[in-house]
CSV table of C-alpha atoms in Angstrom, one decimal:
chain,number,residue,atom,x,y,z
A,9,UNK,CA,34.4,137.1,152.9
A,10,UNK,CA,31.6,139.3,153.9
A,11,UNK,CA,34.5,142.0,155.4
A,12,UNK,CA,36.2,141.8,152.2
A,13,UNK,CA,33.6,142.4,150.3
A,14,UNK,CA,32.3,145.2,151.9
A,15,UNK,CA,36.0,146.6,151.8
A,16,UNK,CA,36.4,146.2,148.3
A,17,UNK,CA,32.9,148.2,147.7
A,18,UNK,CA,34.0,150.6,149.8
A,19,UNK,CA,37.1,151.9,147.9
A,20,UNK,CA,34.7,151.5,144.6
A,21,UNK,CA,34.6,154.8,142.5
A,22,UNK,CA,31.2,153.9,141.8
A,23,UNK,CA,28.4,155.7,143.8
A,24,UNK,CA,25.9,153.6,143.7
A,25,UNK,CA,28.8,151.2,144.7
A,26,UNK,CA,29.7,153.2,147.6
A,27,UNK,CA,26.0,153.6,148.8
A,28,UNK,CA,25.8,149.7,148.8
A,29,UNK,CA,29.2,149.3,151.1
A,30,UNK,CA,27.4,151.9,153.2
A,31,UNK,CA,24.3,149.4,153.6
A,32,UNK,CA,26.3,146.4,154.1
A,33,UNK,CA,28.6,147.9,157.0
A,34,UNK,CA,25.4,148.6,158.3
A,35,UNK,CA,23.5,145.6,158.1
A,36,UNK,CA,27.1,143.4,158.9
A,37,UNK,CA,27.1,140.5,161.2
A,38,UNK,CA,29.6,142.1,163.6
A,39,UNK,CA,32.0,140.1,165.8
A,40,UNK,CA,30.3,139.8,169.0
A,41,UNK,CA,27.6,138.6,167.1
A,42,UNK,CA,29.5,135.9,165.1
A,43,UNK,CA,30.7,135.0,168.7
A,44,UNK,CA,27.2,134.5,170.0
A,45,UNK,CA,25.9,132.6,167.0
A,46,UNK,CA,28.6,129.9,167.6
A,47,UNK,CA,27.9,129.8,171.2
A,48,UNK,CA,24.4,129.4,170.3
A,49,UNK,CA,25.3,126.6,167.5
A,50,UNK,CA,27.4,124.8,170.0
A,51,UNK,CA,24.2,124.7,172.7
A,52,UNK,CA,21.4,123.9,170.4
A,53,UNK,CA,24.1,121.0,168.9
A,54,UNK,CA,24.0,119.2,172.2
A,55,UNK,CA,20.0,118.6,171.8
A,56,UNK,CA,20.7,117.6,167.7
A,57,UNK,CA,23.2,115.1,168.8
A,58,UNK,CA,21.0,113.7,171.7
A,59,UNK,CA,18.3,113.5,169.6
A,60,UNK,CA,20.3,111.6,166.7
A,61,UNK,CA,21.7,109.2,169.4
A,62,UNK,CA,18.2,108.0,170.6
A,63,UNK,CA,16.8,108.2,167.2
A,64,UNK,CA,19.3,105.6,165.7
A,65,UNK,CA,19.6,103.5,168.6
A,66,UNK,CA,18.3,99.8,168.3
A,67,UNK,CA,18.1,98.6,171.7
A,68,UNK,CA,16.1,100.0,175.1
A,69,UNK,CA,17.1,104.1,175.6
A,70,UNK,CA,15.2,104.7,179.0
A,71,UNK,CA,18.6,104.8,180.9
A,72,UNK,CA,20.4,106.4,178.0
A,73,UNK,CA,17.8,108.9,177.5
A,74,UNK,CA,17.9,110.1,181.5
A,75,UNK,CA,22.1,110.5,181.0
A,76,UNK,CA,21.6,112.6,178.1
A,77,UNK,CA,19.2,114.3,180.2
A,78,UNK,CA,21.4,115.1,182.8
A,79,UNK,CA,24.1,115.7,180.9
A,80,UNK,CA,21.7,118.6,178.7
A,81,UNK,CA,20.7,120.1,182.6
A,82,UNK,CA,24.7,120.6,183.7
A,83,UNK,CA,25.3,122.0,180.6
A,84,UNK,CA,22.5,124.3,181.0
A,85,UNK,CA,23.5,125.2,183.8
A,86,UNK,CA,24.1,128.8,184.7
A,87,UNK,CA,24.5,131.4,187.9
A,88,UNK,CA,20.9,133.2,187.3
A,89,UNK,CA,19.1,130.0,186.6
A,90,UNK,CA,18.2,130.2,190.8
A,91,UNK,CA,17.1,134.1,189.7
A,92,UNK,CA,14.7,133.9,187.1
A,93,UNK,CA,12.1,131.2,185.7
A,94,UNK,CA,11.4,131.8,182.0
A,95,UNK,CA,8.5,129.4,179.7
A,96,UNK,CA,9.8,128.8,176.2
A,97,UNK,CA,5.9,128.2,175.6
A,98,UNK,CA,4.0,131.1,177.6
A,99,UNK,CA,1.6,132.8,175.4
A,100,UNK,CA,2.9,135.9,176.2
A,101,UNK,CA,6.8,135.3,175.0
A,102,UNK,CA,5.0,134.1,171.6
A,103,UNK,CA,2.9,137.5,171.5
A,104,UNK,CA,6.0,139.9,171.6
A,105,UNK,CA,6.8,141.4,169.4
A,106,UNK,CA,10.5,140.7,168.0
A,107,UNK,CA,12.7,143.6,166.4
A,108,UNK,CA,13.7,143.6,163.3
A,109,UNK,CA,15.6,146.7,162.5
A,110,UNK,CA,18.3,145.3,161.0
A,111,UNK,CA,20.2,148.1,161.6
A,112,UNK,CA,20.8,147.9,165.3
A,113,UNK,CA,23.3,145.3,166.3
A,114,UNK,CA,22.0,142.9,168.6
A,115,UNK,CA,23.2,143.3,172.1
A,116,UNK,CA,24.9,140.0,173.1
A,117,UNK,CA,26.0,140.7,176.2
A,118,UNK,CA,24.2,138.1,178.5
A,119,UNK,CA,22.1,136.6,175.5
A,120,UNK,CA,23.4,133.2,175.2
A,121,UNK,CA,23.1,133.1,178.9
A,122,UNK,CA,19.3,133.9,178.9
A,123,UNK,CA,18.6,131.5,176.5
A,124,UNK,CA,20.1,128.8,178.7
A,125,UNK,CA,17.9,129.6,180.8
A,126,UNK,CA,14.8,129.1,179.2
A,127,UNK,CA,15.9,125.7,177.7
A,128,UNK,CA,17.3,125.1,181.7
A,129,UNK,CA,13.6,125.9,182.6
A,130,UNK,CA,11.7,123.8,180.7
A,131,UNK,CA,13.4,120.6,180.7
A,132,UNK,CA,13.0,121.3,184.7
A,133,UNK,CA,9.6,121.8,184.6
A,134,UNK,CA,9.6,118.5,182.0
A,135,UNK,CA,12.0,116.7,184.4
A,136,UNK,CA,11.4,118.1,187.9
A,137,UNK,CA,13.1,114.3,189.7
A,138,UNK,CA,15.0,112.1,188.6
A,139,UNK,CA,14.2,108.9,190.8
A,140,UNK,CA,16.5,106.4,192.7
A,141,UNK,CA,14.5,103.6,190.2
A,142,UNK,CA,15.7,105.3,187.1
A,143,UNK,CA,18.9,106.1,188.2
A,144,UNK,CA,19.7,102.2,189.3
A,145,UNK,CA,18.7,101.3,185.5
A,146,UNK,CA,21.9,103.9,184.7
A,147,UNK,CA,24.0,101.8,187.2
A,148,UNK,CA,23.1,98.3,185.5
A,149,UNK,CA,23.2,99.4,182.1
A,150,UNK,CA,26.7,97.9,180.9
A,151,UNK,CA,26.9,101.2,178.7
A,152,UNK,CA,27.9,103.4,181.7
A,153,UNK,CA,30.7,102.7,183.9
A,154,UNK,CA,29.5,104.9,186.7
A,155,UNK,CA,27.1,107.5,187.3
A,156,UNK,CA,29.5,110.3,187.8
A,157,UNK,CA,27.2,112.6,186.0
A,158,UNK,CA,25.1,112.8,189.0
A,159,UNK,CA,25.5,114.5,192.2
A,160,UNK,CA,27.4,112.7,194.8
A,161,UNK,CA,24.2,112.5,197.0
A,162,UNK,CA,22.4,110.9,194.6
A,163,UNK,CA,25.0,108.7,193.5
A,164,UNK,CA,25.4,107.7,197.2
A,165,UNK,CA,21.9,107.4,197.9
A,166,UNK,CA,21.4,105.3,194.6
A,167,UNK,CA,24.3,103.4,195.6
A,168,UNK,CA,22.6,102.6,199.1
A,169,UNK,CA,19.3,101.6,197.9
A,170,UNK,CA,20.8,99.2,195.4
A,171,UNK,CA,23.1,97.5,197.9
A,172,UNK,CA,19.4,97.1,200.3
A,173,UNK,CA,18.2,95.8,197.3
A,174,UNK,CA,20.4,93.1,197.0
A,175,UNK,CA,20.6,92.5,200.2
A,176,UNK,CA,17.0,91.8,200.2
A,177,UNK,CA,17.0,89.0,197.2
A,178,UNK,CA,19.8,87.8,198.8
A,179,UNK,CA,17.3,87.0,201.8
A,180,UNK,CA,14.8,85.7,199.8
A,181,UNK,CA,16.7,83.4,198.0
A,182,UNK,CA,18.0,81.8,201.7
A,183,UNK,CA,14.6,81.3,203.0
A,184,UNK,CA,13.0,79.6,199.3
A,185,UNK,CA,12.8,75.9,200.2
A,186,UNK,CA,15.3,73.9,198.6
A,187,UNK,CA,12.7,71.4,196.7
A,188,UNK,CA,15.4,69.9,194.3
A,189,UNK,CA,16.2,66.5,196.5
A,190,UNK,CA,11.9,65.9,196.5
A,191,UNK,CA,12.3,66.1,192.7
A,192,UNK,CA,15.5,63.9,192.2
A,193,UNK,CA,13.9,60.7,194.5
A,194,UNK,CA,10.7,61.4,191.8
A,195,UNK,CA,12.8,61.0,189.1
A,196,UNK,CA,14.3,58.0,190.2
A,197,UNK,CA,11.4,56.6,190.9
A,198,UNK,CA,10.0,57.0,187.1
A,199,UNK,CA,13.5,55.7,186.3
A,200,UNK,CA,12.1,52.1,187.4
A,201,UNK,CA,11.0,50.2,184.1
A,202,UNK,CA,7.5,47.5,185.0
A,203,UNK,CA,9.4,45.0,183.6
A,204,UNK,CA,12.1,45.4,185.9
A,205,UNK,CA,9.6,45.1,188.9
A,206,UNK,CA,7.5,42.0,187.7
A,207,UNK,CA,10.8,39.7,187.5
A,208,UNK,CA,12.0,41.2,191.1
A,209,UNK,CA,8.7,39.2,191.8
């Protein structure tokens, strides 16, 4: 509606009328940048939705909250994120100095890209590892079929660390004495009523 707008001003007899369609071309959103704001809506929706997932969920979210984790990384994920290392938070991105002539477009070319990158940073530097521990809770939480949003090495090595770890409490549970026929002759023992034992004699 914007375009149309500034179309209809445009073929307005009116100067002043004109002078505005003028401004307003020059000042309009244009396509490449429409582009990037939904690219931009799309990214920052992934960390809305996590958040309003964890925020409304009624039961333990430690394994839930690493997937989302993971899942927020990939998705981050770009080419030059091996490149460059960017902080969302260094003093001296929050001293610059942003422009705001309106009346340059904003080059998009890359943009969306580059802020992927910062957000990919600092949830690295938040998250460096993501331990075998955490990623067995992911496994044995009925939630999550598989962890197939991991790498295959560490869905192989988290698969090998949980199959030692059964293996061991399968050990343990062979060499704990078997104590239950001690505690059945005690009970049939107690079973024995006095009475019982003064007519025997």
């Amino acid at each position: 509606w914007i375009k149309l707008l500034s179309n209809t001003l445009s073929i307005s007899t009116n100067l002043d009328t004109k002078k505005d369609a003028k401004r307003l071309k020059q000042i309009i959103i244009t396509d490449k940048e429409w582009d990037f704001l939904a690219d931009i809506i799309e990214v920052l929706s992934t960390f809305a939705d996590a958040t309003t997932e964890l925020g409304g969920s009624k039961y333990v979210t430690s394994s839930l909250h690493l997937r989302l984790i993971i899942e927020i990384i990939k998705m981050l994920e770009t080419d030059s994120h091996r490149e460059e290392t960017h902080d969302a938070f260094d003093e001296e991105n929050q001293d610059e100095i942003p422009n705001d002539d309106i009346n340059k477009s904003v080059n998009t070319y890359c943009l969306i890209n580059e802020i992927k990158l910062i957000l990919y940073t600092n949830l690295i530097k938040y998250y460096p590892t993501i331990t075998t521990v955490a990623l067995i809770s992911l496994i044995l939480d009925p939630r999550f079929k598989s962890p197939d949003f991991t790498s295959s090495i560490q869905k192989s090595h988290t698969e090998q660390q949980l199959r030692t770890l059964f293996k061991q409490e399968k050990n343990n549970q062979k060499n704990t004495p078997d104590v239950s026929g001690t505690s059945d002759s005690s009970s049939t023992v107690h079973l024995v009523h006095p009475a019982h034992s003064k007519e025997n004699h």
